[in-house]
Coordinates of C-alpha atoms and ligand atoms in Angstrom, one line a residue:
M268 CA 30.5 19.6 -41.1
K269 CA 27.6 17.8 -43.3
P270 CA 29.2 15.7 -46.4
K271 CA 28.8 17.5 -49.5
C272 CA 25.6 16.8 -52.2
M273 CA 23.5 15.0 -50.0
L274 CA 19.9 15.6 -49.9
E275 CA 19.3 16.7 -46.5
Y276 CA 16.0 16.2 -44.3
D277 CA 15.3 17.0 -40.8
I278 CA 14.1 13.6 -39.8
A279 CA 14.6 10.4 -41.5
I280 CA 12.3 7.5 -40.9
I281 CA 13.4 4.3 -41.7
G282 CA 10.9 1.2 -42.1
S283 CA 6.9 2.2 -43.4
G284 CA 4.9 -0.5 -41.4
P285 CA 2.1 0.7 -38.7
S286 CA 4.9 2.4 -36.6
G287 CA 7.0 4.3 -39.4
S288 CA 3.7 5.1 -41.2
C289 CA 2.2 6.5 -37.9
A290 CA 5.1 8.8 -37.3
A291 CA 5.2 10.1 -41.1
L292 CA 1.2 10.7 -40.8
T293 CA 1.8 12.5 -37.3
L294 CA 4.3 14.8 -38.9
Q295 CA 2.0 16.0 -41.5
N296 CA 1.0 19.9 -41.5
T297 CA 4.2 20.6 -40.1
N298 CA 7.5 22.4 -41.5
V299 CA 9.8 19.4 -40.7
R300 CA 11.4 18.1 -43.7
V301 CA 10.9 14.3 -43.5
A302 CA 12.3 11.2 -45.6
L303 CA 10.6 8.1 -45.4
F304 CA 12.7 5.1 -46.4
E305 CA 10.9 1.6 -47.1
K306 CA 12.7 -1.7 -48.6
E307 CA 9.7 -2.9 -50.2
E308 CA 7.2 -1.4 -52.5
F309 CA 3.0 -1.0 -51.4
P310 CA 1.1 -3.0 -51.4
R311 CA 3.2 -5.7 -49.8
Q312 CA 2.5 -8.8 -47.8
K313 CA 3.1 -8.9 -44.2
V314 CA 2.6 -11.9 -42.3
C315 CA 0.7 -11.2 -39.2
G316 CA -2.7 -12.7 -37.5
D317 CA -4.4 -9.5 -38.7
G318 CA -5.9 -8.7 -35.4
L319 CA -6.1 -5.0 -34.6
C320 CA -6.6 -4.3 -31.2
D321 CA -8.3 -1.0 -29.8
R322 CA -4.9 0.6 -29.4
S323 CA -4.4 0.6 -33.0
I324 CA -7.8 2.1 -33.7
N325 CA -7.2 4.5 -30.9
T326 CA -4.1 5.8 -32.2
L327 CA -5.4 5.9 -36.1
R328 CA -8.1 8.2 -34.5
A329 CA -5.7 10.5 -32.6
I330 CA -3.9 10.9 -35.7
S331 CA -7.0 11.8 -37.6
E332 CA -10.7 10.8 -37.2
S333 CA -11.2 11.0 -40.7
Y334 CA -8.5 8.1 -41.2
Y335 CA -10.6 6.0 -39.0
F336 CA -14.1 6.6 -40.7
E337 CA -11.9 6.2 -44.4
F338 CA -10.5 2.9 -43.2
M339 CA -13.8 1.7 -41.9
E340 CA -15.6 2.7 -45.4
T341 CA -12.8 0.9 -47.5
F342 CA -12.4 -2.5 -45.8
S343 CA -15.3 -2.7 -43.6
P344 CA -13.1 -4.6 -41.4
L345 CA -15.0 -7.7 -39.2
P346 CA -15.2 -6.4 -35.4
M347 CA -14.1 -8.9 -32.9
Q348 CA -16.4 -8.6 -30.0
K349 CA -15.8 -11.9 -28.1
T350 CA -12.4 -14.3 -27.2
D351 CA -12.7 -17.7 -26.8
L352 CA -9.9 -19.2 -24.8
V353 CA -9.8 -22.8 -25.4
Y354 CA -7.7 -24.9 -22.7
K355 CA -8.3 -28.7 -22.6
G356 CA -11.1 -28.6 -24.8
T357 CA -13.0 -26.3 -22.7
H358 CA -13.8 -22.6 -23.9
Y359 CA -14.1 -19.7 -22.0
T360 CA -15.7 -16.9 -24.0
L361 CA -14.8 -13.1 -22.8
N362 CA -16.7 -10.0 -24.3
F363 CA -14.4 -7.1 -25.1
K364 CA -14.6 -4.0 -23.3
N365 CA -13.4 -2.2 -26.4
F366 CA -14.0 -3.1 -29.9
G367 CA -10.8 -5.0 -31.6
Y368 CA -11.2 -5.9 -35.5
T369 CA -9.3 -8.1 -38.0
C370 CA -8.1 -7.1 -41.1
K371 CA -5.3 -8.3 -43.8
R372 CA -1.8 -6.3 -42.9
E373 CA -1.7 -6.1 -46.5
D374 CA -4.6 -3.9 -47.0
F375 CA -4.3 -2.1 -43.7
D376 CA -0.4 -1.2 -44.3
A377 CA -1.3 -0.2 -47.8
F378 CA -4.2 2.2 -46.4
L379 CA -1.5 3.8 -43.9
F380 CA 0.8 4.2 -46.7
S381 CA -1.5 5.6 -49.5
R382 CA -2.7 8.5 -46.6
I383 CA 1.0 9.7 -46.5
Q384 CA 1.2 10.1 -50.2
R385 CA -2.0 11.7 -50.2
D386 CA -1.5 14.0 -47.2
C387 CA 2.2 14.1 -46.2
S388 CA 3.5 16.9 -48.6
N389 CA 6.2 17.5 -46.3
C390 CA 7.4 13.9 -46.7
T391 CA 9.7 12.8 -49.6
I392 CA 9.0 8.8 -49.8
Y393 CA 12.0 6.5 -50.8
Q394 CA 10.2 3.1 -51.6
N395 CA 12.3 0.1 -52.7
T396 CA 14.7 1.9 -50.8
Q397 CA 16.7 -0.4 -47.9
I398 CA 18.8 1.3 -45.4
A399 CA 22.2 -0.7 -44.9
E400 CA 23.5 1.7 -42.4
V401 CA 23.1 4.9 -40.3
Q402 CA 26.3 6.9 -39.3
K403 CA 26.6 9.6 -36.7
H404 CA 28.2 12.2 -37.9
E405 CA 28.9 15.5 -36.2
R406 CA 26.1 17.8 -37.2
G407 CA 23.5 14.7 -37.9
L408 CA 23.2 11.3 -39.5
V409 CA 24.5 10.0 -42.7
I410 CA 22.3 7.5 -44.1
R411 CA 23.3 4.9 -46.5
S412 CA 21.1 2.5 -48.6
S413 CA 21.9 -0.6 -49.8
Q414 CA 22.1 0.8 -53.5
N415 CA 24.8 2.9 -51.7
E416 CA 22.9 6.3 -52.0
T417 CA 23.5 8.3 -49.2
F418 CA 21.3 11.0 -47.5
F419 CA 21.6 13.4 -44.2
A420 CA 19.4 13.7 -41.7
K421 CA 19.4 15.3 -38.5
M422 CA 17.8 12.6 -36.4
V423 CA 16.2 9.3 -37.5
I424 CA 13.3 7.3 -36.2
V425 CA 13.8 3.4 -36.6
A426 CA 10.6 1.7 -37.4
N427 CA 12.3 -1.1 -39.5
G428 CA 10.6 -4.4 -37.3
A429 CA 11.9 -7.0 -35.9
K430 CA 15.8 -7.6 -35.5
S431 CA 16.8 -4.5 -36.6
H432 CA 20.5 -3.9 -37.0
I433 CA 20.2 -0.3 -37.2
A434 CA 19.0 -0.3 -33.8
T435 CA 21.5 -2.6 -32.6
E436 CA 24.1 -0.4 -34.1
L437 CA 22.7 2.6 -32.5
T438 CA 22.0 1.6 -29.1
G439 CA 25.2 -0.7 -29.0
K440 CA 22.7 -3.5 -27.5
P441 CA 23.4 -7.0 -29.3
W442 CA 19.8 -8.6 -30.7
A443 CA 18.6 -11.3 -27.8
K444 CA 17.4 -14.5 -29.3
E445 CA 15.8 -15.3 -26.1
K446 CA 13.7 -12.5 -25.9
N447 CA 12.0 -13.3 -29.3
G448 CA 9.2 -15.5 -30.0
V449 CA 8.3 -17.0 -33.3
A450 CA 4.9 -17.5 -35.3
I451 CA 3.6 -19.3 -38.6
R452 CA 0.5 -18.3 -40.2
A453 CA -1.6 -19.3 -43.4
Y454 CA -5.0 -18.2 -44.7
F455 CA -8.0 -21.1 -44.7
S456 CA -11.3 -21.2 -46.4
G457 CA -13.5 -23.8 -45.1
V458 CA -13.0 -23.8 -41.3
S459 CA -16.3 -25.0 -40.1
D460 CA -17.9 -23.6 -36.7
T461 CA -15.7 -20.2 -36.6
K462 CA -17.8 -17.0 -35.5
S463 CA -17.5 -14.2 -37.5
D464 CA -17.1 -11.7 -34.3
T465 CA -14.7 -14.1 -32.0
I466 CA -11.1 -14.8 -32.0
E467 CA -10.1 -18.1 -30.9
L468 CA -6.8 -18.6 -28.6
H469 CA -6.2 -22.3 -27.9
Y470 CA -3.6 -23.0 -25.2
S471 CA -1.5 -25.8 -23.7
K472 CA 0.4 -26.2 -20.9
K473 CA 3.5 -27.6 -23.0
Y474 CA 3.8 -24.4 -25.0
F475 CA 2.5 -21.5 -23.1
P476 CA 2.5 -18.5 -23.4
G477 CA 2.5 -19.9 -27.2
Y478 CA -1.0 -20.8 -28.2
F479 CA -2.6 -21.5 -31.4
W480 CA -5.1 -19.3 -33.1
I481 CA -8.1 -19.1 -35.5
F482 CA -9.1 -15.5 -36.3
P483 CA -11.9 -14.8 -38.5
M484 CA -11.8 -12.9 -41.6
Q485 CA -14.0 -11.5 -44.5
N486 CA -15.7 -14.0 -47.0
N487 CA -15.1 -17.0 -44.5
I488 CA -11.5 -17.2 -44.4
A489 CA -9.8 -17.7 -41.5
N490 CA -6.2 -16.6 -39.9
V491 CA -4.7 -19.9 -38.7
G492 CA -1.5 -19.8 -37.0
F493 CA 0.6 -21.1 -34.0
G494 CA 3.6 -19.2 -32.2
Y495 CA 5.9 -19.9 -29.2
S496 CA 8.8 -18.6 -27.4
M497 CA 12.3 -19.1 -29.1
K498 CA 13.3 -20.1 -25.5
D499 CA 10.9 -23.5 -25.9
K500 CA 12.1 -23.8 -29.5
N501 CA 14.7 -25.9 -28.8
K502 CA 13.2 -28.0 -25.9
H503 CA 10.7 -29.3 -28.4
P504 CA 11.6 -32.1 -30.9
L505 CA 8.8 -31.0 -33.3
S506 CA 9.3 -28.1 -35.9
I507 CA 6.9 -25.1 -35.5
H508 CA 5.2 -26.6 -38.7
E509 CA 4.7 -30.1 -37.2
I510 CA 3.5 -28.7 -34.1
F511 CA 0.6 -26.7 -36.1
T512 CA -0.3 -29.6 -37.7
E513 CA -0.2 -31.8 -34.8
W514 CA -2.4 -29.3 -32.5
I515 CA -4.9 -29.7 -35.3
Q516 CA -4.4 -33.7 -35.4
N517 CA -4.3 -34.4 -31.5
D518 CA -7.7 -32.2 -30.7
G519 CA -10.7 -34.0 -32.1
K520 CA -12.9 -31.0 -32.2
L521 CA -10.2 -29.2 -34.1
R522 CA -9.5 -32.1 -36.3
E523 CA -13.4 -32.1 -37.5
R524 CA -13.3 -28.6 -38.1
F525 CA -10.3 -28.7 -40.4
K526 CA -11.6 -31.7 -42.1
N527 CA -12.6 -29.7 -44.9
A528 CA -10.7 -26.9 -44.7
V529 CA -8.4 -25.7 -47.6
P530 CA -5.0 -23.5 -47.2
I531 CA -5.3 -20.9 -49.6
S532 CA -1.9 -19.3 -48.8
K533 CA 1.5 -20.3 -48.1
M534 CA 2.4 -21.0 -44.3
Q535 CA 4.6 -18.1 -43.6
G536 CA 6.3 -17.1 -40.3
G537 CA 8.1 -14.1 -38.3
L538 CA 9.6 -13.0 -35.5
I539 CA 7.6 -11.7 -32.4
P540 CA 10.1 -9.5 -30.3
Y541 CA 8.8 -9.5 -26.9
N542 CA 9.0 -6.6 -24.5
T543 CA 10.6 -7.5 -21.4
N544 CA 9.7 -4.1 -19.6
D545 CA 12.6 -2.6 -21.3
F546 CA 11.8 1.1 -22.8
S547 CA 15.4 2.3 -23.2
S548 CA 14.6 3.0 -27.0
A549 CA 16.2 6.7 -27.2
G550 CA 19.1 8.2 -27.5
N551 CA 21.2 11.1 -29.3
R552 CA 19.5 12.0 -32.6
Y553 CA 17.7 8.5 -32.6
I554 CA 14.0 7.1 -31.5
I555 CA 13.6 3.2 -31.8
T556 CA 9.6 2.2 -32.4
G557 CA 7.8 -0.9 -32.7
D558 CA 9.1 -4.1 -33.0
A559 CA 12.6 -2.7 -33.8
A560 CA 12.0 -1.4 -30.1
S561 CA 10.6 -4.7 -28.9
L562 CA 7.1 -3.5 -27.9
I563 CA 5.3 -6.7 -28.4
D564 CA 3.0 -8.0 -25.7
P565 CA 4.5 -11.1 -23.7
I566 CA 1.5 -12.8 -23.7
S567 CA -1.0 -12.0 -26.6
G568 CA 2.0 -11.4 -29.2
G569 CA 0.2 -8.2 -30.3
G570 CA 2.4 -5.5 -31.3
I571 CA 0.4 -3.6 -33.8
G572 CA -1.1 -1.2 -31.5
S573 CA 2.2 -0.3 -29.5
A574 CA 3.9 0.2 -32.8
M575 CA 1.5 2.7 -34.3
Y576 CA 1.2 4.3 -30.6
S577 CA 5.2 4.1 -30.2
G578 CA 5.2 5.8 -34.1
Y579 CA 2.9 8.8 -33.0
C580 CA 4.6 9.6 -29.7
A581 CA 7.9 9.4 -31.8
A582 CA 7.0 11.8 -34.1
K583 CA 5.7 14.2 -31.2
T584 CA 9.1 13.8 -29.6
A585 CA 10.9 14.4 -33.2
L586 CA 8.7 17.5 -33.3
Q587 CA 10.2 19.0 -30.4
C588 CA 13.4 18.1 -31.3
V589 CA 13.2 19.9 -34.6
E590 CA 11.7 22.9 -32.8
T591 CA 14.1 23.4 -30.1
Q592 CA 17.0 22.0 -32.6
D593 CA 18.1 19.8 -29.5
F594 CA 18.5 16.1 -30.9
S595 CA 20.0 15.1 -27.7
Y596 CA 18.9 12.5 -25.1
T597 CA 17.4 15.2 -22.8
Q598 CA 15.2 15.6 -25.3
T599 CA 14.6 12.4 -27.1
K600 CA 14.1 10.7 -23.5
T601 CA 10.3 12.7 -23.6
Y602 CA 9.6 9.2 -25.6
E603 CA 10.7 6.3 -23.6
K604 CA 8.9 8.8 -20.9
A605 CA 5.6 8.5 -22.8
L606 CA 5.8 4.8 -23.7
K607 CA 6.3 4.2 -19.9
Q608 CA 3.4 5.7 -18.7
R609 CA 1.1 4.2 -21.2
I610 CA 2.3 0.7 -21.5
Q611 CA 4.9 -0.4 -18.8
K612 CA 2.4 -0.8 -16.3
E613 CA 0.4 -3.4 -18.3
I614 CA 3.7 -5.2 -19.7
R615 CA 5.1 -5.3 -16.2
K616 CA 2.0 -7.6 -15.0
R617 CA 1.8 -9.8 -18.1
N618 CA 5.6 -10.6 -18.0
R619 CA 5.1 -11.6 -14.4
L620 CA 2.2 -13.6 -15.3
Q621 CA 3.7 -15.1 -18.0
K622 CA 7.1 -16.4 -15.9
L623 CA 4.9 -17.7 -12.9
I624 CA 3.3 -19.7 -15.2
R625 CA 6.1 -21.0 -17.0
R626 CA 7.8 -21.9 -13.5
L627 CA 4.4 -23.3 -12.0
P628 CA 2.2 -24.6 -14.8
F629 CA -0.7 -25.8 -13.1
M630 CA -1.5 -22.1 -12.7
L631 CA -3.1 -22.5 -16.2
D632 CA -5.5 -25.0 -14.3
M633 CA -5.9 -22.5 -11.9
F634 CA -6.8 -20.0 -14.3
A635 CA -9.4 -22.1 -15.8
Y636 CA -10.8 -22.5 -12.6
V637 CA -11.0 -18.8 -11.9
A638 CA -12.2 -18.0 -15.2
K639 CA -15.6 -19.7 -14.3
N640 CA -16.2 -16.5 -12.3
Q641 CA -17.5 -14.3 -15.0
K642 CA -16.5 -11.0 -13.1
R643 CA -13.0 -12.1 -13.0
L644 CA -13.1 -13.1 -16.5
Q645 CA -14.1 -9.7 -17.9
K646 CA -11.2 -8.4 -16.4
I647 CA -8.6 -10.9 -17.9
S648 CA -10.2 -10.2 -21.0
S649 CA -9.2 -6.7 -21.3
W650 CA -5.3 -7.8 -21.2
Y651 CA -5.6 -10.0 -24.2
F652 CA -7.0 -8.5 -27.2
R653 CA -4.4 -5.7 -27.2
Ligands
FAD968 C1 2.8 -14.4 -37.2 C2 3.1 -13.3 -36.8 C3 1.5 -12.8 -36.3 C4 1.4 -11.6 -35.6 N1 -0.1 -11.2 -35.3 C5 -0.5 -10.1 -34.8 C6 -2.3 -9.8 -34.4 O1 -2.8 -10.4 -34.8 N2 -1.9 -8.6 -33.8 C7 -1.0 -7.6 -33.6 O2 -1.2 -6.7 -33.1 N3 0.3 -8.0 -33.8 C8 0.7 -9.1 -34.5 N4 2.0 -9.3 -34.7 C9 2.9 -8.6 -34.4 C10 3.0 -7.5 -35.6 O3 3.2 -7.9 -36.6 C11 4.2 -6.5 -35.3 O4 4.2 -5.9 -33.9 C12 4.0 -5.3 -36.0 O5 3.9 -5.5 -37.7 C13 5.0 -4.2 -35.7 O6 5.0 -3.0 -36.5 P1 6.6 -2.1 -37.2 O7 6.0 -1.2 -38.0 O8 7.1 -1.9 -35.6 O9 7.1 -3.3 -38.0 P2 7.2 -3.9 -39.3 O10 5.4 -4.1 -39.2 O11 7.8 -5.0 -39.2 O12 7.2 -2.6 -40.3 C14 8.6 -2.6 -40.5 C15 9.1 -1.9 -42.0 O13 10.2 -1.9 -42.3 C16 10.7 -2.0 -43.8 N5 12.0 -2.1 -43.6 C17 12.7 -3.4 -42.9 N6 14.2 -3.1 -43.1 C18 14.3 -2.1 -43.8 C19 15.3 -1.3 -43.9 N7 16.7 -1.6 -43.8 N8 15.2 -0.2 -44.5 C20 14.1 0.4 -45.1 N9 12.8 -0.3 -44.7 C21 12.9 -1.5 -43.8 C22 9.6 -3.3 -44.0 O14 9.6 -3.8 -45.4 C23 8.2 -3.1 -43.2 O15 7.5 -2.7 -43.9 C24 2.0 -10.7 -35.4 C25 3.5 -11.1 -35.7 C26 3.8 -12.4 -36.6 C27 5.2 -12.6 -36.7

């Protein structure tokens, strides 16, 4: 029995980052009753490198071609056409096969959210509503907010980002610290010699697959950050903030380029839940998306594209569940299959590469050598900015 006097929905989406928003947008123009719960109020800040890969853009276009044009018109995001890989002071410049963009996450996420408000009449939005608990019930799920409001839904799309306690409760899988990275970033003005169409990734053997990045943004601002694996965190005596400062100080060229640079935001950090080739993210009455399902690329640290794509696939599967009134794993596993088909092959490759280089760090020198061959370089480039 459904507990009395509760608002009832077909699908509850928890979290309105790229994954949750894409799920809600994909469900527009359907008869599905959707509730979207977001603990913050938009526009809200999101700590990120602000790099949107081609998968993000392709998913946006798959949801609605007009969203893509509206996004381009509203923000004129900077197109990124090259990656500059920097290792031991040498630059290897790669051209992108497909374009990426940089755009402040605060703007991008607010843009997606505003389209839900405008276009999704079937979606009830609850901002400033943090979900504390999802309890399985005979006929569905009871969803309780931290303000003690309760809602009833037939199924849930969990899209509340890294270290999701809701995903942990539903799957019974404990959170694994070692499968996460951690990263910090700040906005700087006055970083010299940045190219407006090129992202920079600086590597060192010591912190690989971690890296230091400089992503150019509009108005001569740069998003500058550093991230590395949690596994490495305890190996190094310096804190992540100290490593960031040391990276600039120990590299003569960077030191020169940051001579007149001024941070114009606080240095802030966040978790990077890596994908370890685990796509088990569905079950009876639930689907887990984006960072909550640890879908981040283990080498590039990029997760927006996979988050958006997973939200899109989750909505398609959820729609089938509502149409058939079958919310069991027999139906929801379609979502896992879709993710595997699209992402698993590349994740497997990158995990192998990452593990290999961690075990045999001289491989980085070898890659640098191979990178001199332009043809192979182009192939490697498509691995990075996704
Ligand atoms: C420093 C840093 C730099 C990064 N740089 C890049 C980059 O350049 N490119 C890239 O592709 N990826 C990058 N990433 C990864 C990227 O930010 C994530 O992969 C992406 O945000 C995942 O989207 P999501 O929708 O799954 O989760 P999120 O974006 O985290 O969204 C989750 C949403 O859920 C809400 N929420 C959380 N808990 C609750 C709750 N209990 N109830 C209701 N709402 C809740 C949150 O407020 C949030 O709005 C970076 C990450 C970090 C930490």
